[in-house]
C-alpha cells in the first residue's frame, strides 16, 4: 500500500494523493479520485473540494519547521 500525501499549496488548497476515504461528520462518503484538492479558504461552492475561487483572494504560505541540526 502506497503512502498517502497531503500537500499544502501556497495560497491554495490541500492536494491529496493516494487511496483515501473522505467522509463527512455523519460518516457519509464523498466520491473521490486518486488525486483531489480540498478547500482551505472557505470560499468554494463545491466544498469540501476546491473550485479555484481562492485565486487572488486567499493568502497562506505554510512551511514545516526544519529539523534542528545537532
Tab-separated table of C-alpha atoms in Angstrom, residues 34 51 63 67:
chain	number	residue	atom	x	y	z
A	34	UNK	CA	-6.765	9.099	-6.677
A	51	UNK	CA	-13.087	25.001	-7.101
A	63	UNK	CA	6.132	25.610	5.859
A	67	UNK	CA	14.811	19.883	11.852
